[in-house]
Amino acid sequence: MTRPALFSGQTDVSVPMPGLPEIPDGYADIRTRPAKSDRMEGLTGLRALAALWVVGFHYSFGAFAYLYPAGSLRVIRLGYLGVDLFFTLSGFVIWHVHAADFHQPTVPAFRRFIGLRLARLYPVYLFTMLLFVVIVVLGPALGDPSFNPRNYEPGQFLVDLFMLQSWGLTDHLNWNYPAWSVSAEMFCYILFPFLAFGLRKLNNGLVMSAAVALPLALAACYSTIFGHTMNVTLGGPVLLRAAAEFTEGCLLRRIVDVVPVRRIRWTVPILLMIVATEAMFVLQSRLADFMPVLVFPFVILAASSRANPIGRLASSKPFVLVGAASYSLYLMQAPVEKGARFLLAYVAHGTALECAAAVCGYIAILGVSTALVHRYVENPSRRSLRQLVAA
């Protein structure tokens, strides 16, 4: 992978960097909450893994580019695949929470579903967009010439404001660049009522067949349309990527209803698949970039139950706490990266001690910003808007 020259000059360069879509917090949309032990907290823990993986990828080519961590660690270089984990995970949870609402795809049910999703997504999304406006306006005023005007055009701001940037209306990432995946996620939400209605009509055999055939079809797209990379972020390819993985998540949850797959001890099979993926990289197979996507469904099934070590680890308190705030973390990563540019000189040209302090500073600012946005923007707005939708 060619190292992007993100900070080689005085302007920022738009490079394909995936963001992180949102899924509900456990059973946040269920009218009657189940017992805590049945709430699949491991899936919230997986959100933490996906979020941190993507942030590590973005910062390896952004704030920490001079350290070149992606060149040293393959797992960081593949961080954009955290989005694929999240699209699949999103389909799994959305089916679990909302499939019963669409025995028939009625307009009131569709309106309520979209209202609940916007209540969850849009407040933090809008907050970070406005925060970016402040950063972009103040940056040049304070003598920072690093903001490329092409990436912050008013017309593109309107496209982003309506969550349409992934729908073929722009040819480059702009403003809060990771938000492309929220746009793709909204596309999946619009499809979901019809998807739920159709999948509920399939018998168990067809569901199992579709769950196997869909990754094969995605692999064919990876080898042709995607150009042997899953890192596609704009236009038809990304909508296809998101919709296919979201549908796979729905099928997984549908399978759980008829097959006790969560009782299987997935740890050994998953580890074997990871070893196989690493072997494909060593052998320089052209499918190596796609192999982790085949592992993700099994990781999700494992994390949905405490009956195996993966589920217990994902359900641990640190993972669940970070996972609960993962949406704020994802959307705040780019504003923090731009707003904390004063630390960049220390990362690039400081002593080893100054570089370490600057990296810790970036991480601390991101952590505090995430916590504040999660507590004072995400949670209150979600509660208020959900009450409005219910009314």
Coordinates of C-alpha atoms in Angstrom, one line a residue:
M1 CA 0.0 0.0 0.0
T2 CA 1.4 3.4 -1.0
R3 CA 1.8 5.7 2.0
P4 CA -0.4 8.8 1.5
A5 CA 1.4 12.1 1.7
L6 CA -1.1 13.4 4.1
F7 CA 1.3 15.8 5.8
S8 CA 4.1 16.1 3.3
G9 CA 3.0 19.6 2.3
Q10 CA 0.9 22.5 3.5
T11 CA -2.5 21.2 2.5
D12 CA -4.4 18.1 3.5
V13 CA -4.9 15.5 0.9
S14 CA -8.2 13.6 0.6
V15 CA -7.4 9.9 0.6
P16 CA -9.9 7.0 0.8
M17 CA -10.4 6.5 4.5
P18 CA -13.4 4.5 5.8
G19 CA -15.5 5.6 8.7
L20 CA -17.6 3.7 11.1
P21 CA -21.3 3.1 10.8
E22 CA -23.6 3.0 13.8
I23 CA -25.6 0.3 15.4
P24 CA -28.0 0.4 18.3
D25 CA -26.8 0.0 21.9
G26 CA -27.8 -3.5 22.6
Y27 CA -31.6 -3.6 22.8
A28 CA -32.1 0.2 22.9
D29 CA -35.1 0.1 20.6
I30 CA -36.9 -2.9 22.2
R31 CA -40.1 -2.0 24.0
T32 CA -39.6 -4.6 26.8
R33 CA -36.0 -5.0 27.9
P34 CA -34.8 -8.6 28.4
A35 CA -32.6 -9.7 31.3
K36 CA -29.1 -8.3 31.2
S37 CA -27.6 -11.7 30.6
D38 CA -29.6 -12.0 27.4
R39 CA -28.7 -8.6 25.9
M40 CA -25.7 -9.8 23.9
E41 CA -23.4 -7.2 25.4
G42 CA -20.5 -8.8 23.5
L43 CA -21.9 -7.1 20.3
T44 CA -21.4 -3.7 22.0
G45 CA -17.9 -4.9 22.8
L46 CA -17.3 -5.6 19.2
R47 CA -18.2 -2.1 18.3
A48 CA -15.3 -1.0 20.5
L49 CA -12.9 -3.2 18.5
A50 CA -14.2 -2.0 15.2
A51 CA -14.1 1.7 16.2
L52 CA -10.5 1.5 17.6
W53 CA -9.4 -0.5 14.6
V54 CA -10.6 2.2 12.2
V55 CA -9.3 5.1 14.3
G56 CA -5.9 3.4 14.3
F57 CA -6.0 3.1 10.5
H58 CA -7.0 6.8 10.0
Y59 CA -4.4 8.1 12.5
S60 CA -1.7 5.9 11.0
F61 CA -2.1 7.9 7.7
G62 CA -3.1 11.2 9.5
A63 CA -1.9 12.5 12.8
F64 CA 0.7 9.7 13.2
A65 CA 1.8 9.4 9.6
Y66 CA 5.4 10.3 10.3
L67 CA 5.7 7.3 12.6
Y68 CA 4.4 5.1 9.8
P69 CA 2.7 2.5 12.0
A70 CA 0.8 1.0 9.1
G71 CA 4.1 0.1 7.5
S72 CA 5.1 -1.8 10.5
L73 CA 1.9 -3.5 11.5
R74 CA -0.4 -5.2 8.9
V75 CA -3.3 -5.2 11.4
I76 CA -3.3 -1.4 11.4
R77 CA -3.0 -1.2 7.6
L78 CA -6.1 -3.3 7.4
G79 CA -8.1 -1.1 9.8
Y80 CA -10.5 0.0 7.1
L81 CA -12.0 -3.6 7.4
G82 CA -13.4 -2.5 10.7
V83 CA -16.2 -0.9 8.7
D84 CA -17.0 -4.2 7.1
L85 CA -17.3 -5.7 10.6
F86 CA -19.6 -2.9 11.5
F87 CA -21.9 -3.2 8.5
T88 CA -22.4 -6.9 9.2
L89 CA -22.8 -6.3 12.9
S90 CA -25.4 -3.6 12.1
G91 CA -27.5 -5.9 10.0
F92 CA -27.4 -8.5 12.8
V93 CA -28.6 -6.1 15.5
I94 CA -31.1 -4.2 13.3
W95 CA -32.8 -7.5 12.3
H96 CA -32.9 -8.5 16.0
V97 CA -34.5 -5.3 17.1
H98 CA -36.8 -4.3 14.2
A99 CA -37.5 -7.3 11.9
A100 CA -40.8 -7.9 13.7
D101 CA -42.0 -4.4 12.8
F102 CA -42.1 -5.3 9.1
H103 CA -44.4 -8.3 8.7
Q104 CA -45.9 -5.8 6.3
P105 CA -43.8 -2.8 5.2
T106 CA -46.4 -0.1 6.1
V107 CA -45.7 3.6 5.9
P108 CA -46.2 4.2 9.7
A109 CA -43.8 1.4 10.5
F110 CA -41.2 2.8 8.0
R111 CA -41.6 6.3 9.3
R112 CA -41.1 5.2 12.9
F113 CA -38.1 3.1 12.0
I114 CA -36.4 5.9 10.1
G115 CA -37.3 8.3 12.9
L116 CA -35.6 6.1 15.5
R117 CA -32.5 5.7 13.3
L118 CA -32.2 9.4 12.7
A119 CA -32.7 10.1 16.4
R120 CA -29.7 7.8 17.0
L121 CA -27.5 9.1 14.2
Y122 CA -28.2 12.7 13.4
P123 CA -27.5 14.7 16.5
V124 CA -23.8 13.7 16.9
Y125 CA -23.5 13.8 13.1
L126 CA -24.8 17.4 12.9
F127 CA -22.7 18.4 15.9
T128 CA -19.5 17.2 14.4
M129 CA -20.3 18.8 11.0
L130 CA -20.8 22.2 12.7
L131 CA -17.6 21.6 14.8
F132 CA -15.7 21.1 11.5
V133 CA -17.1 24.4 10.2
V134 CA -15.6 26.2 13.3
I135 CA -12.3 24.4 12.9
V136 CA -12.1 25.2 9.1
V137 CA -13.0 28.8 9.7
L138 CA -10.6 29.4 12.6
G139 CA -7.7 27.4 11.1
P140 CA -6.7 29.9 8.4
A141 CA -7.6 32.8 10.6
L142 CA -5.0 31.6 13.1
G143 CA -2.4 31.2 10.4
D144 CA -2.8 27.5 9.7
P145 CA -2.6 27.0 5.8
S146 CA -3.2 23.3 5.9
F147 CA -6.9 23.2 5.0
N148 CA -7.4 22.4 1.3
P149 CA -10.4 24.5 0.1
R150 CA -11.4 21.6 -2.3
N151 CA -12.2 19.4 0.8
Y152 CA -14.5 22.0 2.4
E153 CA -16.7 23.4 -0.3
P154 CA -20.1 24.8 0.8
G155 CA -22.0 22.8 -1.8
Q156 CA -20.4 19.6 -0.5
F157 CA -21.3 20.6 3.0
L158 CA -25.0 20.5 2.0
V159 CA -24.5 17.0 0.4
D160 CA -22.9 15.8 3.6
L161 CA -25.6 17.5 5.8
F162 CA -28.2 15.3 4.1
M163 CA -26.1 12.2 4.4
L164 CA -25.8 11.7 0.7
Q165 CA -22.0 11.8 0.2
S166 CA -21.8 8.1 -0.5
W167 CA -24.6 8.0 -3.0
G168 CA -22.4 9.1 -6.0
L169 CA -22.9 12.9 -5.5
T170 CA -19.2 13.6 -4.9
D171 CA -15.9 12.3 -6.3
H172 CA -13.8 12.7 -3.1
L173 CA -14.2 12.5 0.7
N174 CA -14.7 15.9 2.3
W175 CA -15.6 17.7 5.6
N176 CA -15.9 15.0 8.3
Y177 CA -14.4 12.4 5.9
P178 CA -15.3 9.2 7.9
A179 CA -19.0 10.1 7.8
W180 CA -19.3 8.5 4.3
S181 CA -20.1 5.2 6.1
V182 CA -23.0 6.9 8.0
S183 CA -24.4 7.8 4.6
A184 CA -24.0 4.2 3.4
E185 CA -25.7 3.0 6.6
M186 CA -28.7 5.2 6.0
F187 CA -29.0 3.6 2.5
C188 CA -29.1 0.2 4.3
Y189 CA -31.8 1.5 6.7
I190 CA -34.0 2.7 3.8
L191 CA -33.7 -0.8 2.2
F192 CA -34.2 -2.7 5.5
P193 CA -38.1 -2.7 5.6
F194 CA -38.3 -4.3 2.2
L195 CA -35.3 -6.6 3.0
A196 CA -37.0 -7.7 6.3
F197 CA -40.3 -8.4 4.5
G198 CA -38.6 -10.4 1.8
L199 CA -36.3 -12.5 4.0
R200 CA -39.1 -13.4 6.3
K201 CA -40.8 -15.1 3.4
L202 CA -37.8 -17.4 2.7
N203 CA -37.8 -20.9 4.2
N204 CA -34.8 -22.0 6.3
G205 CA -33.0 -23.8 3.5
L206 CA -33.1 -20.7 1.3
V207 CA -31.9 -18.6 4.2
M208 CA -28.9 -20.9 4.8
S209 CA -28.2 -20.9 1.0
A210 CA -28.3 -17.1 0.8
A211 CA -26.0 -16.7 3.8
V212 CA -23.4 -18.8 1.9
A213 CA -24.0 -17.4 -1.5
L214 CA -23.8 -13.7 -0.5
P215 CA -20.1 -13.7 0.6
L216 CA -19.2 -15.5 -2.6
A217 CA -21.0 -12.9 -4.6
L218 CA -19.2 -10.2 -2.6
A219 CA -15.9 -11.9 -3.3
A220 CA -16.7 -11.7 -7.0
C221 CA -17.4 -8.0 -6.7
Y222 CA -14.1 -7.6 -4.7
S223 CA -12.2 -9.3 -7.6
T224 CA -13.9 -7.2 -10.3
I225 CA -15.8 -4.1 -9.4
F226 CA -13.8 -3.2 -6.2
G227 CA -10.4 -3.8 -7.9
H228 CA -9.1 -6.3 -5.2
T229 CA -9.6 -4.0 -2.3
M230 CA -12.5 -3.5 0.2
N231 CA -11.4 0.1 0.7
V232 CA -14.1 1.6 -1.5
T233 CA -15.9 4.6 -0.1
L234 CA -17.9 6.4 -2.8
G235 CA -20.7 5.7 -5.3
G236 CA -22.2 2.4 -6.3
P237 CA -19.4 0.1 -5.1
V238 CA -19.6 1.3 -1.5
L239 CA -23.4 1.0 -1.5
L240 CA -23.1 -2.5 -2.8
R241 CA -20.4 -3.3 -0.2
A242 CA -22.6 -1.9 2.7
A243 CA -25.8 -3.5 1.5
A244 CA -24.3 -6.9 1.0
E245 CA -22.7 -7.0 4.4
F246 CA -25.7 -5.5 6.1
T247 CA -27.9 -8.2 4.4
E248 CA -25.4 -10.9 5.6
G249 CA -25.8 -9.7 9.1
C250 CA -29.6 -9.9 8.8
L251 CA -29.3 -13.5 7.5
L252 CA -27.0 -14.4 10.4
R253 CA -29.6 -13.3 12.9
R254 CA -32.3 -15.1 10.9
I255 CA -30.2 -18.3 11.1
V256 CA -29.9 -17.9 14.9
D257 CA -33.6 -18.3 15.2
V258 CA -33.5 -21.9 13.8
V259 CA -30.0 -23.1 14.4
P260 CA -28.3 -23.0 17.9
V261 CA -25.1 -21.6 16.4
R262 CA -24.3 -19.5 19.4
R263 CA -23.7 -22.6 21.5
I264 CA -20.9 -23.6 19.2
R265 CA -17.4 -23.0 20.7
W266 CA -16.2 -20.7 17.9
T267 CA -12.7 -19.9 19.3
V268 CA -10.7 -22.6 17.6
P269 CA -12.4 -22.3 14.1
I270 CA -11.9 -18.5 14.2
L271 CA -8.3 -18.8 15.2
L272 CA -7.7 -21.2 12.3
M273 CA -9.4 -18.8 9.9
I274 CA -7.1 -16.0 11.1
V275 CA -4.1 -18.2 10.6
A276 CA -5.3 -19.0 7.1
T277 CA -5.7 -15.3 6.4
E278 CA -2.2 -14.6 7.5
A279 CA -0.9 -17.4 5.3
M280 CA -2.6 -15.8 2.3
F281 CA -0.8 -12.6 3.1
V282 CA 2.5 -14.4 3.3
L283 CA 1.8 -16.1 0.0
Q284 CA 0.6 -12.7 -1.4
S285 CA -2.7 -14.0 -2.5
R286 CA -5.0 -11.5 -4.2
L287 CA -7.8 -12.6 -1.9
A288 CA -5.9 -11.8 1.3
D289 CA -7.6 -8.4 1.7
F290 CA -11.0 -10.1 1.5
M291 CA -10.4 -13.1 3.8
P292 CA -11.0 -11.2 7.1
V293 CA -14.5 -10.3 5.8
L294 CA -15.3 -14.1 5.8
V295 CA -14.2 -14.3 9.4
F296 CA -16.4 -11.5 10.7
P297 CA -19.7 -13.4 10.7
F298 CA -18.3 -16.1 12.9
V299 CA -16.8 -13.5 15.2
I300 CA -20.2 -11.9 15.5
L301 CA -21.9 -15.2 16.4
A302 CA -19.2 -15.9 18.9
A303 CA -19.5 -12.5 20.5
S304 CA -23.3 -12.8 20.8
S305 CA -22.9 -15.4 23.5
R306 CA -20.9 -15.7 26.7
A307 CA -20.5 -19.5 26.1
N308 CA -17.1 -19.0 24.6
P309 CA -13.9 -17.0 25.4
I310 CA -14.5 -14.5 22.5
G311 CA -18.0 -13.6 23.8
R312 CA -16.7 -13.3 27.4
L313 CA -13.9 -11.0 26.3
A314 CA -16.1 -8.8 24.2
S315 CA -18.6 -8.6 27.1
S316 CA -16.0 -7.4 29.5
K317 CA -16.6 -3.9 31.0
P318 CA -13.8 -2.0 29.2
F319 CA -15.0 -3.2 25.8
V320 CA -18.6 -2.5 26.6
L321 CA -17.9 1.0 27.9
V322 CA -15.9 1.9 24.8
G323 CA -18.4 0.3 22.5
A324 CA -21.3 2.3 24.0
A325 CA -19.4 5.5 23.0
S326 CA -18.1 4.2 19.7
Y327 CA -20.3 6.3 17.6
S328 CA -19.1 9.5 19.2
L329 CA -15.6 8.2 19.0
Y330 CA -15.9 7.5 15.3
L331 CA -17.3 10.9 14.4
M332 CA -14.9 12.9 16.7
Q333 CA -11.8 11.3 15.3
A334 CA -11.5 13.7 12.3
P335 CA -12.3 16.9 14.2
V336 CA -9.7 16.0 16.8
E337 CA -7.2 15.2 14.2
K338 CA -7.6 18.6 12.6
G339 CA -8.2 20.6 15.8
A340 CA -5.1 19.2 17.5
R341 CA -2.7 19.9 14.7
F342 CA -0.6 22.0 17.0
L343 CA 0.8 18.7 18.3
L344 CA 1.8 17.6 14.8
A345 CA 5.2 19.3 14.8
Y346 CA 6.1 17.3 17.9
V347 CA 5.1 14.1 16.3
A348 CA 7.0 14.8 13.1
H349 CA 10.1 16.6 14.3
G350 CA 10.3 16.5 18.1
T351 CA 12.5 14.3 20.3
A352 CA 11.4 10.8 21.2
L353 CA 10.0 12.1 24.4
E354 CA 8.2 15.0 22.8
C355 CA 6.8 12.6 20.1
A356 CA 5.5 10.2 22.8
A357 CA 3.9 13.1 24.7
A358 CA 2.3 14.4 21.5
V359 CA 0.9 11.0 20.7
C360 CA -0.5 10.6 24.2
G361 CA -1.9 14.1 23.9
Y362 CA -3.8 13.2 20.7
I363 CA -5.2 10.1 22.4
A364 CA -6.2 12.0 25.5
I365 CA -7.9 14.8 23.6
L366 CA -9.8 12.2 21.5
G367 CA -10.8 10.2 24.7
V368 CA -12.0 13.3 26.6
S369 CA -13.8 14.7 23.5
T370 CA -15.5 11.4 22.9
A371 CA -16.7 11.1 26.5
L372 CA -18.1 14.7 26.6
V373 CA -19.9 14.3 23.2
H374 CA -21.3 10.9 24.3
R375 CA -22.6 12.2 27.6
Y376 CA -23.8 15.7 26.7
V377 CA -24.8 15.4 23.0
E378 CA -25.4 11.8 22.1
N379 CA -27.3 10.5 25.1
P380 CA -29.6 13.5 25.8
S381 CA -30.5 14.1 22.2
R382 CA -31.2 10.4 21.6
R383 CA -33.6 10.3 24.6
S384 CA -35.4 13.5 23.6
L385 CA -35.8 12.6 19.9
R386 CA -36.9 9.0 20.7
Q387 CA -39.7 10.5 22.9
L388 CA -40.7 12.8 20.1
V389 CA -40.8 9.8 17.6
A390 CA -42.9 7.8 20.1
A391 CA -45.3 10.7 20.5

